[in-house]
Coordinates of C-alpha atoms in Angstrom, one line a residue:
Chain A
X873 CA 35.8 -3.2 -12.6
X874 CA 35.7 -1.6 -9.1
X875 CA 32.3 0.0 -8.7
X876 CA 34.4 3.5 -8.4
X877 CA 35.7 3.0 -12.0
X878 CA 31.3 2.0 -13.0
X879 CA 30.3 4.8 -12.0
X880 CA 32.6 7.0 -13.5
X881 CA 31.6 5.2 -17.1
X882 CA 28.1 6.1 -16.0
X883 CA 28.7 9.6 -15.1
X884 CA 30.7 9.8 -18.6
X885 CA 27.0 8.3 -20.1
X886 CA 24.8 10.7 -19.0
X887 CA 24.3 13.9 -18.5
X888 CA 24.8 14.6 -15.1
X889 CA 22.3 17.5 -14.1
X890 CA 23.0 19.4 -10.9
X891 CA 21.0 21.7 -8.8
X892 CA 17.7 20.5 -9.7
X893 CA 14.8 20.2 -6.8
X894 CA 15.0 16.5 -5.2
X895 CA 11.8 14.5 -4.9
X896 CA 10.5 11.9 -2.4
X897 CA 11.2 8.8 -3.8
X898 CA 8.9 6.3 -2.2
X899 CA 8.1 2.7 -3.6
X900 CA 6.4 -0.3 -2.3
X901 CA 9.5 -2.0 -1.3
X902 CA 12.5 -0.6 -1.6
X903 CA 13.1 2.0 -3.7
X904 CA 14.6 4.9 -1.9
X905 CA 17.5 2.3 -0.5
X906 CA 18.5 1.4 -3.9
X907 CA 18.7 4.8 -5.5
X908 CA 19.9 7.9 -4.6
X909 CA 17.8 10.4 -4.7
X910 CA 20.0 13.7 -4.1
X911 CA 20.9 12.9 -7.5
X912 CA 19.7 13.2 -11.0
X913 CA 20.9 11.6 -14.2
X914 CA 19.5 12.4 -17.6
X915 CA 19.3 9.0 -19.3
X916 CA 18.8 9.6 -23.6
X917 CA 18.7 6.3 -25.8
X918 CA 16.5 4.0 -27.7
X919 CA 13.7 2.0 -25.9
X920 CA 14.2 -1.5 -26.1
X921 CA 11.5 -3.0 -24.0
X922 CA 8.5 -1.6 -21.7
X923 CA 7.4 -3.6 -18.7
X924 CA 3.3 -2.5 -17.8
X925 CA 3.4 -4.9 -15.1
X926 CA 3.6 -5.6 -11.0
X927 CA 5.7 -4.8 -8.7
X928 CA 6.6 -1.9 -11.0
X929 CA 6.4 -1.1 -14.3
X930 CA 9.8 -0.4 -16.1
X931 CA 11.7 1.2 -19.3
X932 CA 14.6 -0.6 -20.7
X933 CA 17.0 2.2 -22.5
X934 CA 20.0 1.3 -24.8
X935 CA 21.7 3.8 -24.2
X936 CA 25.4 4.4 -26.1
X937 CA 28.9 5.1 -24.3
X938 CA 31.3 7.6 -24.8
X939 CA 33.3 4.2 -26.0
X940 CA 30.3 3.6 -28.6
X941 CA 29.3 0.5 -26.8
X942 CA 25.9 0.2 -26.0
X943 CA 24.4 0.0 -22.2
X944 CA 21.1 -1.2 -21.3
X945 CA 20.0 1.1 -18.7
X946 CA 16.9 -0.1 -17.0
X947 CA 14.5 2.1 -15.1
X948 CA 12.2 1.7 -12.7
X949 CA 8.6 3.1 -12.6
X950 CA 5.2 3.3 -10.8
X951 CA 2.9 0.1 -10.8
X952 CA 0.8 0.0 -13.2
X953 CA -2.5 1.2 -11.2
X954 CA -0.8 4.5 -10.2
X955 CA 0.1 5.0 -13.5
X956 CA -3.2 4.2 -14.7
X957 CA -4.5 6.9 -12.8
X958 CA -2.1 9.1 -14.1
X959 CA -3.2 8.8 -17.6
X960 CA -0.6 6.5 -18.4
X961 CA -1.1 3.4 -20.6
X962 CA 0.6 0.1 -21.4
X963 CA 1.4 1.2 -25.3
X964 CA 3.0 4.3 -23.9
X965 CA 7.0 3.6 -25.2
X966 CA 7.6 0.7 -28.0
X967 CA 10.5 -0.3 -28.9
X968 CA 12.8 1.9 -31.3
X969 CA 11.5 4.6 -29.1
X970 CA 13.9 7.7 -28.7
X971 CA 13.6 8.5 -25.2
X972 CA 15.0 11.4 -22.5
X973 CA 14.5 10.6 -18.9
X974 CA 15.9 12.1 -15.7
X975 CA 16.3 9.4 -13.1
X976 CA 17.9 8.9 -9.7
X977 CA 20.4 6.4 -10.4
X978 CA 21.4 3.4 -8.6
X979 CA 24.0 3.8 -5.4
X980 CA 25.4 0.9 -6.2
X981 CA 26.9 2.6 -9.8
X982 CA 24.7 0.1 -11.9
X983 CA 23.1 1.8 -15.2
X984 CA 19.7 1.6 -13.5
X985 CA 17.6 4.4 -12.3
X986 CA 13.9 5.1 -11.0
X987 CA 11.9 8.0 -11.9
X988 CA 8.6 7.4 -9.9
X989 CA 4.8 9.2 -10.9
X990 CA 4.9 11.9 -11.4
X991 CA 7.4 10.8 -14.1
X992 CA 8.2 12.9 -17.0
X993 CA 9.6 11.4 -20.0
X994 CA 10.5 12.7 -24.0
X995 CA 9.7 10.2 -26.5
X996 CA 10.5 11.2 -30.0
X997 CA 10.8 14.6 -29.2
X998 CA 7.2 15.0 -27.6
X999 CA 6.3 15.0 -23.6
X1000 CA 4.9 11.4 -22.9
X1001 CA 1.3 13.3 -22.3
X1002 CA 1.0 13.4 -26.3
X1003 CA 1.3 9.6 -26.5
X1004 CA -1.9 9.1 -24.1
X1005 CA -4.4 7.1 -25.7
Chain U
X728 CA -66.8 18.3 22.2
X729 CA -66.2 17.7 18.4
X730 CA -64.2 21.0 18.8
X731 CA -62.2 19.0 21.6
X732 CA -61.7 16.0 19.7
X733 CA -60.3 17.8 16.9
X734 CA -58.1 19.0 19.2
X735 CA -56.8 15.9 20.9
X736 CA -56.7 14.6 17.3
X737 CA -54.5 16.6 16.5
X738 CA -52.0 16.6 19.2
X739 CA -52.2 12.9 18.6
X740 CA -51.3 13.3 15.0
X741 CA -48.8 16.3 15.9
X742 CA -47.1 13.2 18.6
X743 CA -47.1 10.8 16.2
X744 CA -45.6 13.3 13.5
X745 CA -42.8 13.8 15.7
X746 CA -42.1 10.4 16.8
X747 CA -42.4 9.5 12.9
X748 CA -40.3 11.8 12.5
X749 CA -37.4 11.0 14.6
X750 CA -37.8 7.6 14.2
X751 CA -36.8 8.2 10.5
X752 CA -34.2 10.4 11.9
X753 CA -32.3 7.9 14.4
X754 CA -33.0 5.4 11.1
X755 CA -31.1 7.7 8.7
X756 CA -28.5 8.2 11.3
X757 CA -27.7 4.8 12.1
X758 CA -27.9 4.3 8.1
X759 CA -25.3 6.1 8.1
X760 CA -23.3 5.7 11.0
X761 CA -23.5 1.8 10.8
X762 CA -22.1 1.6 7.6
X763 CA -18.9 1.6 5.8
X764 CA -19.8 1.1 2.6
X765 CA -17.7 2.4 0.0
X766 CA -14.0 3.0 -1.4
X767 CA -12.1 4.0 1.0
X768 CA -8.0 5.5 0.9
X769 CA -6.0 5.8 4.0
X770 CA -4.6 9.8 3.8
X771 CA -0.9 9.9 4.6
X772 CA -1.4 13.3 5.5
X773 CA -2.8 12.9 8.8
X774 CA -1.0 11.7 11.3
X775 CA 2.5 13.2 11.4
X776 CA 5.8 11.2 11.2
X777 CA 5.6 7.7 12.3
X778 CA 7.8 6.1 14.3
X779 CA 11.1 4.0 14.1
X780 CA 9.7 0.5 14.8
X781 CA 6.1 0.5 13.0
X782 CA 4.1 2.7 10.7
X783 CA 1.0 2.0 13.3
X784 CA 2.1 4.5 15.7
X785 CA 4.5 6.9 16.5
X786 CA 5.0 6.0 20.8
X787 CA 7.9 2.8 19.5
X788 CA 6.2 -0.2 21.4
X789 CA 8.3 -2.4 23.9
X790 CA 9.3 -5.8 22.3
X791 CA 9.9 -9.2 24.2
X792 CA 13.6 -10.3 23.7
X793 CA 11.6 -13.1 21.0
X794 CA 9.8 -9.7 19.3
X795 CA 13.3 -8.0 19.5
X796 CA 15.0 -11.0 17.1
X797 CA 12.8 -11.3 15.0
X798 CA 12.7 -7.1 14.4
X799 CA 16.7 -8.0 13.8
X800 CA 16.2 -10.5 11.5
X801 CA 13.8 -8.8 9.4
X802 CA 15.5 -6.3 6.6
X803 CA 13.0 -4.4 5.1
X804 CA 13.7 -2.3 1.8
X805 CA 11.3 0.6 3.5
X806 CA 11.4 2.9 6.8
X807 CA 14.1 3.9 9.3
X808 CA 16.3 0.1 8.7
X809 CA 16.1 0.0 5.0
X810 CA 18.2 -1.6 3.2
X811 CA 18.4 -2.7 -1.0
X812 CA 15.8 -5.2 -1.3
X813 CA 18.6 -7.0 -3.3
X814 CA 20.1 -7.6 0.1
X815 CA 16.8 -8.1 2.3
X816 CA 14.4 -10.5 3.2
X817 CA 11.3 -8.7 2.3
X818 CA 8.6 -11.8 1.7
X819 CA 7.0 -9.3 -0.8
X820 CA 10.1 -9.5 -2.4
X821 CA 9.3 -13.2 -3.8
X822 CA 5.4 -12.0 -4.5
X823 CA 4.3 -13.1 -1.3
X824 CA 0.7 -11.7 0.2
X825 CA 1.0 -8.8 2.4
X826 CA -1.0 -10.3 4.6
X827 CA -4.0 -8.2 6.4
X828 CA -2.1 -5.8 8.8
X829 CA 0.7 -4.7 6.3
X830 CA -2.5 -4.1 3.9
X831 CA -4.5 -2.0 6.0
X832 CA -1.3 0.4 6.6
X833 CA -0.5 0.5 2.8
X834 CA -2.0 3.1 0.6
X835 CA -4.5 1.7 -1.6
X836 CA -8.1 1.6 -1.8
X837 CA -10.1 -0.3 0.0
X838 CA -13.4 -1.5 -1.2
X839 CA -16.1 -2.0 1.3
X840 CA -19.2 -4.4 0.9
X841 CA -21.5 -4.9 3.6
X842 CA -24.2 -7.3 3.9
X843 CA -26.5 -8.1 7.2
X844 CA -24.4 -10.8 7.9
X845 CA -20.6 -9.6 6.8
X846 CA -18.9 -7.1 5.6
X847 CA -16.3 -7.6 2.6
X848 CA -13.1 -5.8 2.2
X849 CA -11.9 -5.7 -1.2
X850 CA -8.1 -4.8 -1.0
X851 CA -6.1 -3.6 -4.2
X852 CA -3.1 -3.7 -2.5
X853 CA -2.0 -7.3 -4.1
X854 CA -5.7 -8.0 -5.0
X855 CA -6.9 -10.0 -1.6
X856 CA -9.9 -9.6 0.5
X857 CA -11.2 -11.0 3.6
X858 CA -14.7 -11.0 5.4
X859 CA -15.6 -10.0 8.5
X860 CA -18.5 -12.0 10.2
X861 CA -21.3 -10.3 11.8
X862 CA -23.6 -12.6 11.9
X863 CA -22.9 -12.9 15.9
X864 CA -20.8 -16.5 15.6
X865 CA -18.2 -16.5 18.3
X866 CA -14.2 -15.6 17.2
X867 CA -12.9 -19.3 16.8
X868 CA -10.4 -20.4 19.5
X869 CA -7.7 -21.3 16.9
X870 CA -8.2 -20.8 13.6
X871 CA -5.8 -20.6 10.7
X872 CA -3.0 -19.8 10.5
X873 CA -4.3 -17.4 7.3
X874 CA -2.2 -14.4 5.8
X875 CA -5.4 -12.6 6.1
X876 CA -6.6 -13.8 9.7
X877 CA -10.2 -14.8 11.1
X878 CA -12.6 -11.7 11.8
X879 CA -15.3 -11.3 14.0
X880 CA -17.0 -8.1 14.0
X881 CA -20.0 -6.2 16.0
X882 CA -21.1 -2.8 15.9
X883 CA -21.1 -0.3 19.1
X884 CA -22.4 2.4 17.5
X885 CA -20.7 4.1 15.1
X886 CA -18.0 1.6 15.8
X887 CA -17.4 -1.5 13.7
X888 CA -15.1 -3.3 16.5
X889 CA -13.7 -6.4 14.8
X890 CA -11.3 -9.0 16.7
X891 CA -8.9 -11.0 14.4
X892 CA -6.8 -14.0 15.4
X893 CA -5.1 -16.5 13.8
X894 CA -2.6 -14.4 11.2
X895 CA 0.0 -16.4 9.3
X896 CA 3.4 -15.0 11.2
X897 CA 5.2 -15.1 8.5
X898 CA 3.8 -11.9 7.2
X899 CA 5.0 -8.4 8.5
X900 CA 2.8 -5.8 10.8
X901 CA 3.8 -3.5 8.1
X902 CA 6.2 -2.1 5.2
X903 CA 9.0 -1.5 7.9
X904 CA 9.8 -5.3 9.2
X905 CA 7.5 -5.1 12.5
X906 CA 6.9 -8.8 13.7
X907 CA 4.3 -10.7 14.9
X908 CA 3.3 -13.9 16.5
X909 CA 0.4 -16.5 15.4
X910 CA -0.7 -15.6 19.2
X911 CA -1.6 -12.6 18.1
X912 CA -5.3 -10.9 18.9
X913 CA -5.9 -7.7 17.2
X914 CA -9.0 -5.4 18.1
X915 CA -9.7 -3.2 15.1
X916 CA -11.9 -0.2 15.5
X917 CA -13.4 1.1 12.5
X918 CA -15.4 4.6 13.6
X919 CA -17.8 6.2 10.6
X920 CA -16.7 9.9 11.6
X921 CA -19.5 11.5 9.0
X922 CA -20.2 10.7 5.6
X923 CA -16.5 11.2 3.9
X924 CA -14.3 10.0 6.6
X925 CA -13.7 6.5 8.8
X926 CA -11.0 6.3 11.5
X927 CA -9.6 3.2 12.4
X928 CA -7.1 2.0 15.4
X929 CA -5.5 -1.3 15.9
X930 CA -5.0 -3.0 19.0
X931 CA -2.2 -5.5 19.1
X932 CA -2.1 -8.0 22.1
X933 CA 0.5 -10.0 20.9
X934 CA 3.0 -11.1 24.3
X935 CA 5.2 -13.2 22.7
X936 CA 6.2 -10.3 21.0
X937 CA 5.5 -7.0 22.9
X938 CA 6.0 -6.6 26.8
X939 CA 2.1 -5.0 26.9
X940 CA -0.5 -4.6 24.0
X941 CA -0.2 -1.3 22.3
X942 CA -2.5 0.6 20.5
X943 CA -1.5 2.3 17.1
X944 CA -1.9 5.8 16.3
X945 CA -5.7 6.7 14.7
X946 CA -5.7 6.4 11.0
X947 CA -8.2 8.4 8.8
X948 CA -9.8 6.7 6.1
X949 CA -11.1 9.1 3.2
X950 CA -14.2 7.9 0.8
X951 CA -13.2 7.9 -2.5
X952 CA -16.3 9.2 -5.3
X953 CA -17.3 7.0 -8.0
X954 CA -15.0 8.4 -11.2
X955 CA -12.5 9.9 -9.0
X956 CA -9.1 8.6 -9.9
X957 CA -8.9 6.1 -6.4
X958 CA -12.9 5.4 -7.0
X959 CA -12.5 1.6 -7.6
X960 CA -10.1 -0.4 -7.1
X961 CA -7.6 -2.1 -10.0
X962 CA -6.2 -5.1 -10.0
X963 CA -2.7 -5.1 -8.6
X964 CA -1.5 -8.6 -8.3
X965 CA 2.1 -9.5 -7.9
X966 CA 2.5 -12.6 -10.5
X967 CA 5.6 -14.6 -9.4
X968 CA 7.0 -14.8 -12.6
X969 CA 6.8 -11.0 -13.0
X970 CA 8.7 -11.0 -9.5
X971 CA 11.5 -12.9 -10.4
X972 CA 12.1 -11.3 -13.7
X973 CA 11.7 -7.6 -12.1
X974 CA 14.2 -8.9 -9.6
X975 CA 16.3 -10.4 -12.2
X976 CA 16.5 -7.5 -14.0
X977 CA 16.0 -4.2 -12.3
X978 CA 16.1 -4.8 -8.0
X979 CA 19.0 -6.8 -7.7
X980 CA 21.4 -5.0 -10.3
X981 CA 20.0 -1.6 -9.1
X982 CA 20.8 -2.7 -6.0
X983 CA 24.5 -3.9 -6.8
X984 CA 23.8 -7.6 -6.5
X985 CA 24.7 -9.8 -9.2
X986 CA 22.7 -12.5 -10.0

């Protein structure tokens, strides 16, 4: 599959939202170059893991195709102590989750995106501040 | 007479008030001057734009043709040469240390402990310390190599000037790739500005791989209040198995590598 032909598929996954304010995108190593971050993507799927760990915590999405085949979208977050700090905590998502994001996705056309604090996320129909412990 | 000597008592006890009392004075100022005790976060605020090569300073510093190669060969995933990290050679990319310069440009808090003879800096940036020695010992003619260096500090003034030598050159100068050499001597200056703030310059004497030694731009440190969100540091440490799964499974495919 040329990467041209991924990223359509991708683009036919999720929403594509247009317009909407850009944000630095900064990381420890790396982020901005692997992400694009003129551009959004609303990813909407079922948690199936949640990483609360170093370099950077991450949320694993299956998310389903407009072929009904599932994707496993992964998405990159903050490290664990920023998120700390933002009120964030390591039972935030389990899995079976339903889950809205809006990412920058990956320029190479991968189903992988970053959404960096401040991060806002639905989960089960409430904003993640309801699942603080 | 005893009207006298009640007199010249009391200019003596007025003299001796006054000398009490800026005795105590030039004590609580060099309490508080000497000291950098405290959590302490580097504000990205101050400071303006950096510059292409390093984070330290904005005025690009001249390499050697040896500085210049290895500033080619390193692809960092941050700053003006970024690349994916998927297709770098960051050494944090494997869970390396940071080593001590890249630390003190990061954005973490730092945790300061200061004893007669030391002072302690408790990093959280990748959960390291090192100790500076001020207990008057000589800097060591060739120590290490360590990630974190050998310190040597004395106080002029307000100024904590510390000399470190023998980093490990396989770490970076900072998040953008900068080089060094195990020849490297750098002069820190940490300055207690007033009770909230530290600044803090590096000098870098380092001719294998800079044509002159350089001096980075001043950085302001901020003190960070017990309960405020930055007010202690947490443990961040980057567990190689952690790594190699994150790059496993997020870094490399978001960056288009397969594994």
């Amino acid at each position: 599959m040329t990467p041209f032909t991924t990223r359509a598929r991708l683009a036919a996954l999720a929403m594509l939202t247009t317009g909407m304010m850009t944000v630095q995108v900064s990381g420890h190593h790396g982020t901005a170059a692997s992400y694009d971050n003129s551009m959004k993507v609303t990813v909407t799927g079922k948690v199936t893991e949640f990483w609360w760990r170093n370099p950077h915590s991450a949320l694993f999405i299956d998310v389903t195709d407009d072929k009904g085949a599932l994707v496993n979208w992964s998405v990159e977050m903050s490290s664990p102590g920023v998120l700390t700090r933002a009120g964030w905590n390591r039972k935030m998502f389990v899995a079976g989750d339903a889950v809205s994001i809006v990412v920058n996705p990956s320029r190479a056309g991968t189903p992988a995106g970053v959404c960096l604090n401040p991060c806002t996320v639905t989960a089960n129909g409430k904003g993640v501040s309801a699942r603080e412990a | 007479m005893k009207k006298g000597m009640s007199m010249r008592d009391s200019a003596i006890q007025v003299a001796a008030a006054v000398a009490l009392a800026a005795a105590l004075e030039a004590s609580a100022a060099s309490a508080q001057t000497a000291d950098l005790s405290g959590v302490w976060l580097v504000d990205n605020s101050v400071g303006g734009p950096a510059g292409k090569m390093t984070q330290w300073t904005r005025q690009d510093p001249a390499f050697t043709p040896e500085g210049l190669a290895k500033f080619n060969a390193n692809k960092p995933g941050k700053g003006p040469r970024q690349a994916p990290p998927a297709f770098g050679n960051d050494p944090l990319g494997d869970a390396n240390p940071p080593g001590l310069l890249r630390t003190l440009v990061y954005f973490r808090p730092i945790d300061i402990i200061q004893s007669p003879d030391r002072i302690v800096q408790l990093f959280e940036y990748a959960h390291f310390w090192r100790t500076i020695w001020t207990d008057g010992r000589p800097v060591p003619d060739d120590p290490g190599p360590y990630w974190y260096g050998y310190s040597v500090g004395k106080w002029e003034g307000d100024t904590l000037v510390v000399q470190t030598v023998g980093l490990d050159a396989r770490a970076w100068l900072d998040e953008w790739g900068t080089p060094f050499s195990e020849e490297a001597k750098i002069t820190e200056r940490w300055r207690r500005m007033n009770a909230n703030t530290i600044q803090m310059t590096i000098t870098v004497d380092d001719p294998r791989t800079f044509a002159k030694p350089w001096t980075s731009d001043p950085r302001t440190l901020r003190l960070q209040p017990k309960g405020s969100p930055n007010g202690e540091v947490l443990e961040v440490i980057f567990a190689p198995m952690d790594e190699k799964e994150f790059n496993d499974r997020v870094r490399n495919p978001a960056g288009g590598r397969v594994n």
